Amino acid sequence: MTDRTFRFGELFCGPGGMAKGAHDAAASTGVDLVHKWANDYDRDTCATYLLNMERYGATTETVIHGNVRELEIEALEGIDGFAFGFPCNDFSSVGEWRGLDGEYGPLYSFGVRVLEAHEPEWFVAENVSGLQSANEGRAFTQILGELAAAGEHGYDLYPHLYSFDEYGVPQRRRRIMIVGIRGDQQYEFRVPAPSIYEGIPVSARHALMEPPMHRGMLNHEYTRQSDRVVERLNYIRPGENAFNAVDLPERLKLNVRGATISQIYKRLHPDQPAYTVTGSGGGGTHMYHWNESRALTSREKARLQTFPDDYEFIGSRDSVRKQVGMAVPVRGAEAVFTALFKSIRGEAYPSVAPSLGHVAARPRRDDRGDQ
């Protein structure tokens, strides 16, 4: 029986990894989470979200395809809970850590606008680990400051760097999750301890073989490999890549200067978590099976991202690859939302201190005026 109901909104919703994890957590903790609206700029991504979130109330009217810069945020329906995985491009090594100086870095501000306009009771934000070092650390400090000061009451912030393989995800994926609790609330968020998830298998072998996969599965189309790629992979052992493979002949080595540690043409190690799933493609960045000389399929990557096998992705193969790679792992989101909902309900569970500190809410002062 549920005793709390939260109206839920999302920006940068992606294909629904964050939402699926949130709804799974709600179901297991006795919380009623009601979809109200979600927005993303990519049409295929919105189609994927709608298809899989219809069971939670998503409709063609509430899943809004469009540029967030043109979204009428203040006109959106009121919400009690909010999630936004603001674009990470400029906070990662791929984006050369441009941070707030890049095209995508400032997009976090639209999440702040939601907090200002609708003042939800709580929010969860997600980004890459590089966020904390972008712009020599200034970007992270600025973002935390604006989130803490949003709305009339401000938000207590609990930023933590999660390594999702410690939370039941068969993938070494390190992400910053910022949980915010509105300053007038009487509870605190407690970061869930990895010990809660000890014993859950997180090897690539278990993820891709339990249960067994078959060729007729959704989004499980194989990519044809060139003869040269197949020959190169045949010399690369599990866990190795094109730059550290011991037995790779000189004629098959890549002529790239300065690259000694890389995920290019890297095979999974079957007995370890996968390396990070990304939306990249081409140039040996597809992720490769430990035994078969081929790239992983989108369904195999979706398993590494802990999407259920009946979760269908809409679009071309390239579009689906990008959606899967940019998603928040379902089980990782579920771990955070489960802890959040248990914190709200006052339930005990093992916890750890937020690794990136605690930021106190900065409520709006009556005498601040227009300054």
Short mmCIF file of C-alpha atoms in Angstrom, two decimals:
data_model
loop_
_atom_site.label_atom_id
_atom_site.label_comp_id
_atom_site.label_asym_id
_atom_site.label_seq_id
_atom_site.Cartn_x
_atom_site.Cartn_y
_atom_site.Cartn_z
CA MET A 1 0.00 0.00 0.00
CA THR A 2 1.40 3.41 -0.98
CA ASP A 3 1.41 6.29 1.47
CA ARG A 4 3.15 8.96 -0.64
CA THR A 5 2.32 10.18 -4.12
CA PHE A 6 4.80 12.18 -6.19
CA ARG A 7 4.10 13.82 -9.53
CA PHE A 8 7.25 13.26 -11.61
CA GLY A 9 8.86 15.36 -14.36
CA GLU A 10 12.07 14.99 -16.37
CA LEU A 11 14.32 17.05 -18.60
CA PHE A 12 16.90 15.38 -20.86
CA CYS A 13 14.95 12.18 -20.19
CA GLY A 14 16.83 10.01 -22.69
CA PRO A 15 15.25 6.66 -23.53
CA GLY A 16 14.02 6.21 -19.95
CA GLY A 17 16.80 4.64 -17.89
CA MET A 18 16.35 7.14 -15.07
CA ALA A 19 12.55 6.89 -15.21
CA LYS A 20 12.50 3.09 -15.31
CA GLY A 21 14.80 2.94 -12.30
CA ALA A 22 12.67 5.48 -10.45
CA HIS A 23 9.43 3.62 -11.13
CA ASP A 24 11.00 0.28 -10.13
CA ALA A 25 12.20 1.86 -6.89
CA ALA A 26 8.77 3.34 -6.22
CA ALA A 27 7.10 -0.03 -6.70
CA SER A 28 9.46 -1.72 -4.22
CA THR A 29 9.22 0.96 -1.53
CA GLY A 30 5.50 1.69 -1.44
CA VAL A 31 5.65 5.05 -3.20
CA ASP A 32 3.22 6.16 -5.90
CA LEU A 33 5.25 7.85 -8.65
CA VAL A 34 3.03 9.50 -11.26
CA HIS A 35 4.46 10.52 -14.64
CA LYS A 36 3.56 14.09 -15.57
CA TRP A 37 5.96 15.16 -18.31
CA ALA A 38 9.32 14.44 -19.92
CA ASN A 39 11.38 16.25 -22.54
CA ASP A 40 14.24 15.35 -24.88
CA TYR A 41 15.59 16.89 -28.07
CA ASP A 42 15.89 13.60 -30.01
CA ARG A 43 12.80 12.27 -31.78
CA ASP A 44 13.75 8.56 -31.63
CA THR A 45 14.63 8.89 -27.96
CA CYS A 46 11.20 10.35 -27.23
CA ALA A 47 9.56 7.52 -29.18
CA THR A 48 11.48 4.97 -27.12
CA TYR A 49 10.54 6.71 -23.87
CA LEU A 50 6.87 6.89 -24.83
CA LEU A 51 6.67 3.25 -25.89
CA ASN A 52 8.14 1.98 -22.62
CA MET A 53 6.65 4.54 -20.24
CA GLU A 54 3.04 4.25 -21.39
CA ARG A 55 2.47 1.79 -18.55
CA TYR A 56 3.30 4.63 -16.15
CA GLY A 57 0.99 7.14 -17.81
CA ALA A 58 3.17 8.68 -20.54
CA THR A 59 1.26 10.00 -23.57
CA THR A 60 2.06 11.78 -26.81
CA GLU A 61 1.11 15.02 -25.04
CA THR A 62 3.30 14.50 -21.96
CA VAL A 63 6.45 13.26 -23.74
CA ILE A 64 7.62 16.50 -25.31
CA HIS A 65 10.03 16.32 -28.23
CA GLY A 66 11.92 19.56 -28.68
CA ASN A 67 14.86 21.76 -27.83
CA VAL A 68 14.88 22.55 -24.11
CA ARG A 69 15.83 26.12 -24.98
CA GLU A 70 12.37 26.54 -26.52
CA LEU A 71 10.45 24.66 -23.82
CA GLU A 72 7.89 26.70 -21.86
CA ILE A 73 9.09 25.45 -18.49
CA GLU A 74 6.91 27.71 -16.38
CA ALA A 75 3.79 26.45 -18.19
CA LEU A 76 4.48 22.78 -17.43
CA GLU A 77 2.23 20.99 -14.95
CA GLY A 78 3.29 21.11 -11.30
CA ILE A 79 5.51 18.32 -9.99
CA ASP A 80 6.73 16.98 -6.64
CA GLY A 81 9.78 15.11 -7.93
CA PHE A 82 12.19 15.94 -10.75
CA ALA A 83 15.05 14.22 -12.58
CA PHE A 84 17.49 15.56 -15.14
CA GLY A 85 20.58 13.95 -16.60
CA PHE A 86 21.86 17.18 -18.11
CA PRO A 87 24.09 16.68 -21.16
CA CYS A 88 27.58 15.54 -20.27
CA ASN A 89 29.36 16.23 -23.58
CA ASP A 90 31.32 19.24 -22.33
CA PHE A 91 32.16 17.69 -18.95
CA SER A 92 33.87 14.59 -20.35
CA SER A 93 37.27 13.89 -21.88
CA VAL A 94 35.54 13.47 -25.25
CA GLY A 95 34.34 17.05 -24.90
CA GLU A 96 37.82 18.10 -23.76
CA TRP A 97 36.34 19.31 -20.46
CA ARG A 98 35.04 22.54 -22.06
CA GLY A 99 32.52 22.68 -19.22
CA LEU A 100 30.46 25.85 -19.02
CA ASP A 101 32.34 27.26 -22.03
CA GLY A 102 30.94 24.58 -24.34
CA GLU A 103 27.68 24.37 -26.25
CA TYR A 104 26.08 21.88 -23.84
CA GLY A 105 27.65 22.81 -20.51
CA PRO A 106 25.19 25.61 -19.66
CA LEU A 107 22.13 23.37 -20.19
CA TYR A 108 22.04 22.48 -16.48
CA SER A 109 20.48 25.93 -16.02
CA PHE A 110 17.19 24.66 -17.43
CA GLY A 111 17.04 22.22 -14.53
CA VAL A 112 17.53 25.18 -12.21
CA ARG A 113 14.63 26.91 -13.98
CA VAL A 114 12.39 23.94 -13.23
CA LEU A 115 13.35 24.15 -9.56
CA GLU A 116 12.64 27.87 -9.53
CA ALA A 117 9.29 27.54 -11.30
CA HIS A 118 7.86 24.39 -9.69
CA GLU A 119 9.82 23.88 -6.45
CA PRO A 120 9.53 20.06 -6.34
CA GLU A 121 10.14 18.40 -2.99
CA TRP A 122 13.17 16.56 -4.34
CA PHE A 123 15.28 16.12 -7.46
CA VAL A 124 17.96 13.79 -8.82
CA ALA A 125 20.56 15.05 -11.32
CA GLU A 126 23.16 12.95 -13.14
CA ASN A 127 26.39 13.69 -14.98
CA VAL A 128 29.84 12.27 -15.73
CA SER A 129 32.64 12.17 -13.15
CA GLY A 130 34.49 14.84 -15.16
CA LEU A 131 31.93 17.40 -14.01
CA GLN A 132 33.91 17.95 -10.81
CA SER A 133 37.07 18.98 -12.66
CA ALA A 134 35.63 20.97 -15.60
CA ASN A 135 36.79 24.60 -15.77
CA GLU A 136 39.32 23.81 -13.01
CA GLY A 137 36.47 22.88 -10.68
CA ARG A 138 34.59 26.16 -11.10
CA ALA A 139 31.76 24.60 -13.10
CA PHE A 140 30.85 22.11 -10.38
CA THR A 141 30.97 24.78 -7.69
CA GLN A 142 28.75 27.08 -9.76
CA ILE A 143 26.22 24.35 -10.54
CA LEU A 144 25.97 23.26 -6.90
CA GLY A 145 25.59 26.86 -5.82
CA GLU A 146 22.72 27.53 -8.20
CA LEU A 147 20.94 24.30 -7.29
CA ALA A 148 21.28 24.98 -3.56
CA ALA A 149 19.80 28.47 -3.99
CA ALA A 150 16.90 27.56 -6.30
CA GLY A 151 13.36 28.36 -5.26
CA GLU A 152 12.10 29.97 -2.08
CA HIS A 153 13.58 27.39 0.28
CA GLY A 154 16.69 26.26 -1.59
CA TYR A 155 17.84 22.63 -1.68
CA ASP A 156 20.07 20.54 0.54
CA LEU A 157 22.42 18.74 -1.85
CA TYR A 158 24.00 15.30 -1.52
CA PRO A 159 26.43 14.89 -4.45
CA HIS A 160 28.14 11.52 -4.64
CA LEU A 161 30.39 9.79 -7.15
CA TYR A 162 28.87 6.36 -7.74
CA SER A 163 30.71 3.46 -9.31
CA PHE A 164 27.71 1.58 -10.62
CA ASP A 165 29.44 -1.80 -10.68
CA GLU A 166 29.19 -1.56 -6.86
CA TYR A 167 25.41 -1.23 -7.16
CA GLY A 168 24.55 -4.29 -9.22
CA VAL A 169 25.36 -2.93 -12.69
CA PRO A 170 27.66 -5.18 -14.78
CA GLN A 171 29.67 -2.21 -15.99
CA ARG A 172 32.37 0.08 -14.60
CA ARG A 173 30.50 3.32 -15.00
CA ARG A 174 31.35 6.20 -12.66
CA ARG A 175 28.76 8.97 -12.51
CA ILE A 176 27.99 11.89 -10.24
CA MET A 177 24.44 11.79 -8.89
CA ILE A 178 23.21 14.89 -7.08
CA VAL A 179 20.17 14.35 -4.85
CA GLY A 180 18.46 17.54 -3.74
CA ILE A 181 15.92 17.85 -0.90
CA ARG A 182 13.92 21.07 -0.62
CA GLY A 183 15.10 23.10 2.34
CA ASP A 184 11.79 23.07 4.21
CA GLN A 185 11.67 19.25 4.44
CA GLN A 186 12.46 17.43 7.67
CA TYR A 187 14.40 14.48 6.25
CA GLU A 188 17.90 13.97 4.84
CA PHE A 189 19.03 11.80 1.96
CA ARG A 190 21.45 9.02 2.87
CA VAL A 191 23.75 7.65 0.16
CA PRO A 192 23.18 3.89 -0.08
CA ALA A 193 26.18 1.78 0.89
CA PRO A 194 27.57 -0.60 -1.76
CA SER A 195 27.31 -3.38 0.84
CA ILE A 196 23.57 -3.51 0.12
CA TYR A 197 24.35 -4.90 -3.33
CA GLU A 198 27.13 -7.34 -2.46
CA GLY A 199 26.53 -10.74 -3.98
CA ILE A 200 24.79 -9.49 -7.14
CA PRO A 201 26.74 -10.89 -10.14
CA VAL A 202 28.22 -8.06 -12.19
CA SER A 203 30.44 -9.93 -14.66
CA ALA A 204 30.02 -9.43 -18.39
CA ARG A 205 29.60 -13.20 -18.76
CA HIS A 206 26.66 -13.30 -16.37
CA ALA A 207 25.05 -10.23 -17.95
CA LEU A 208 25.18 -11.60 -21.48
CA MET A 209 24.54 -15.27 -20.78
CA GLU A 210 22.01 -15.34 -17.91
CA PRO A 211 19.46 -15.89 -19.28
CA PRO A 212 20.82 -17.03 -22.66
CA MET A 213 20.34 -14.66 -25.58
CA HIS A 214 18.95 -15.58 -28.99
CA ARG A 215 19.03 -13.93 -32.41
CA GLY A 216 15.33 -13.00 -32.41
CA MET A 217 15.55 -10.64 -29.43
CA LEU A 218 14.63 -6.96 -29.73
CA ASN A 219 17.46 -4.70 -30.99
CA HIS A 220 19.80 -7.68 -31.25
CA GLU A 221 20.97 -7.26 -34.86
CA TYR A 222 24.59 -8.22 -35.47
CA THR A 223 26.96 -5.80 -37.20
CA ARG A 224 29.00 -7.21 -40.05
CA GLN A 225 32.72 -6.96 -39.32
CA SER A 226 35.28 -6.46 -42.07
CA ASP A 227 37.80 -9.23 -42.61
CA ARG A 228 40.57 -7.00 -41.27
CA VAL A 229 38.67 -6.22 -38.07
CA VAL A 230 37.96 -9.91 -37.54
CA GLU A 231 41.62 -10.73 -38.07
CA ARG A 232 42.67 -8.02 -35.61
CA LEU A 233 40.20 -9.19 -32.97
CA ASN A 234 41.46 -12.76 -33.33
CA TYR A 235 44.80 -11.60 -31.92
CA ILE A 236 43.31 -9.58 -29.05
CA ARG A 237 42.65 -11.51 -25.86
CA PRO A 238 39.83 -10.82 -23.36
CA GLY A 239 40.47 -7.52 -21.56
CA GLU A 240 43.05 -6.36 -24.11
CA ASN A 241 42.73 -3.58 -26.67
CA ALA A 242 44.43 -2.66 -29.94
CA PHE A 243 47.26 -0.90 -28.11
CA ASN A 244 48.19 -3.35 -25.38
CA ALA A 245 47.48 -6.65 -27.13
CA VAL A 246 50.60 -8.77 -26.64
CA ASP A 247 50.28 -10.90 -29.76
CA LEU A 248 49.01 -8.32 -32.26
CA PRO A 249 51.17 -8.37 -35.44
CA GLU A 250 52.72 -5.09 -36.51
CA ARG A 251 50.65 -4.99 -39.71
CA LEU A 252 47.42 -4.95 -37.69
CA LYS A 253 48.44 -2.28 -35.19
CA LEU A 254 46.81 1.15 -35.36
CA ASN A 255 48.93 4.08 -36.49
CA VAL A 256 47.83 6.47 -33.74
CA ARG A 257 50.44 8.40 -31.79
CA GLY A 258 50.32 8.76 -28.04
CA ALA A 259 47.58 6.19 -27.43
CA THR A 260 48.74 3.54 -24.99
CA ILE A 261 45.65 2.96 -22.82
CA SER A 262 42.46 2.80 -24.82
CA GLN A 263 39.08 1.18 -25.30
CA ILE A 264 39.62 0.94 -29.04
CA TYR A 265 39.01 -2.64 -30.20
CA LYS A 266 38.88 -3.64 -26.57
CA ARG A 267 37.37 -7.01 -25.79
CA LEU A 268 35.29 -7.50 -22.67
CA HIS A 269 36.75 -9.68 -19.95
CA PRO A 270 34.06 -12.28 -19.23
CA ASP A 271 34.75 -12.46 -15.50
CA GLN A 272 34.81 -8.71 -14.86
CA PRO A 273 32.29 -5.88 -15.24
CA ALA A 274 32.25 -4.36 -18.71
CA TYR A 275 34.03 -1.11 -19.36
CA THR A 276 31.81 1.93 -19.87
CA VAL A 277 29.10 1.66 -22.52
CA THR A 278 29.04 4.81 -24.67
CA GLY A 279 27.09 6.03 -27.67
CA SER A 280 30.23 6.00 -29.84
CA GLY A 281 30.52 4.03 -33.03
CA GLY A 282 33.19 3.45 -35.66
CA GLY A 283 36.94 3.40 -35.33
CA GLY A 284 36.92 0.38 -33.06
CA THR A 285 34.74 1.95 -30.35
CA HIS A 286 31.73 -0.39 -30.53
CA MET A 287 32.75 -2.70 -27.61
CA TYR A 288 33.72 -6.25 -28.48
CA HIS A 289 32.77 -9.71 -27.28
CA TRP A 290 35.39 -11.64 -25.30
CA ASN A 291 35.02 -14.81 -27.35
CA GLU A 292 33.33 -14.02 -30.66
CA SER A 293 35.20 -11.72 -33.04
CA ARG A 294 32.46 -9.11 -33.33
CA ALA A 295 31.05 -5.95 -31.85
CA LEU A 296 28.33 -6.18 -29.22
CA THR A 297 24.76 -5.71 -30.35
CA SER A 298 22.56 -2.96 -28.95
CA ARG A 299 20.64 -5.54 -26.93
CA GLU A 300 23.86 -6.81 -25.35
CA LYS A 301 24.80 -3.24 -24.46
CA ALA A 302 21.28 -2.71 -23.11
CA ARG A 303 21.83 -5.67 -20.79
CA LEU A 304 25.05 -4.07 -19.58
CA GLN A 305 22.94 -0.97 -18.93
CA THR A 306 20.45 -3.23 -17.05
CA PHE A 307 17.46 -2.54 -19.28
CA PRO A 308 15.04 -5.50 -19.28
CA ASP A 309 14.94 -7.58 -22.45
CA ASP A 310 11.41 -6.41 -23.31
CA TYR A 311 12.52 -2.76 -23.33
CA GLU A 312 12.36 -1.82 -27.01
CA PHE A 313 14.44 0.98 -28.52
CA ILE A 314 13.04 2.84 -31.54
CA GLY A 315 15.12 4.06 -34.48
CA SER A 316 17.96 3.04 -36.76
CA ARG A 317 20.82 0.92 -35.48
CA ASP A 318 23.01 4.02 -35.06
CA SER A 319 20.23 5.85 -33.24
CA VAL A 320 19.62 2.93 -30.88
CA ARG A 321 23.36 2.62 -30.19
CA LYS A 322 23.49 6.27 -29.12
CA GLN A 323 20.35 5.98 -26.97
CA VAL A 324 21.64 2.93 -25.11
CA GLY A 325 25.09 4.41 -24.56
CA MET A 326 23.86 7.75 -23.23
CA ALA A 327 21.23 6.28 -20.88
CA VAL A 328 21.45 6.08 -17.12
CA PRO A 329 21.72 2.38 -16.11
CA VAL A 330 18.32 1.30 -14.84
CA ARG A 331 19.67 -0.55 -11.81
CA GLY A 332 21.96 2.36 -10.89
CA ALA A 333 19.06 4.80 -10.96
CA GLU A 334 16.94 2.34 -9.00
CA ALA A 335 19.57 2.17 -6.24
CA VAL A 336 19.56 5.96 -5.82
CA PHE A 337 15.78 6.32 -5.97
CA THR A 338 15.27 3.41 -3.58
CA ALA A 339 17.51 5.16 -1.05
CA LEU A 340 15.68 8.45 -1.67
CA PHE A 341 12.24 6.95 -1.11
CA LYS A 342 13.41 5.07 1.98
CA SER A 343 14.90 8.32 3.32
CA ILE A 344 11.55 10.03 2.79
CA ARG A 345 9.76 7.22 4.59
CA GLY A 346 12.26 7.21 7.45
CA GLU A 347 13.36 3.62 6.80
CA ALA A 348 16.80 2.44 7.91
CA TYR A 349 19.41 1.09 5.48
CA PRO A 350 23.23 0.98 5.36
CA SER A 351 24.61 4.28 4.12
CA VAL A 352 27.85 6.18 3.52
CA ALA A 353 28.74 9.86 3.60
CA PRO A 354 28.35 11.72 0.28
CA SER A 355 31.79 11.55 -1.33
CA LEU A 356 31.55 15.08 -2.72
CA GLY A 357 30.33 16.65 0.51
CA HIS A 358 27.01 18.07 1.63
CA VAL A 359 25.82 21.48 0.45
CA ALA A 360 23.25 23.20 2.66
CA ALA A 361 20.21 24.87 1.16
CA ARG A 362 20.45 28.60 0.63
CA PRO A 363 16.90 29.84 1.21
CA ARG A 364 15.82 33.06 -0.37
CA ARG A 365 16.01 35.93 2.13
CA ASP A 366 13.08 38.31 2.37
CA ASP A 367 15.39 41.32 2.13
CA ARG A 368 17.22 40.05 -0.96
CA GLY A 369 14.81 41.80 -3.26
CA ASP A 370 15.95 42.03 -6.86
CA GLN A 371 19.64 41.97 -6.03
#
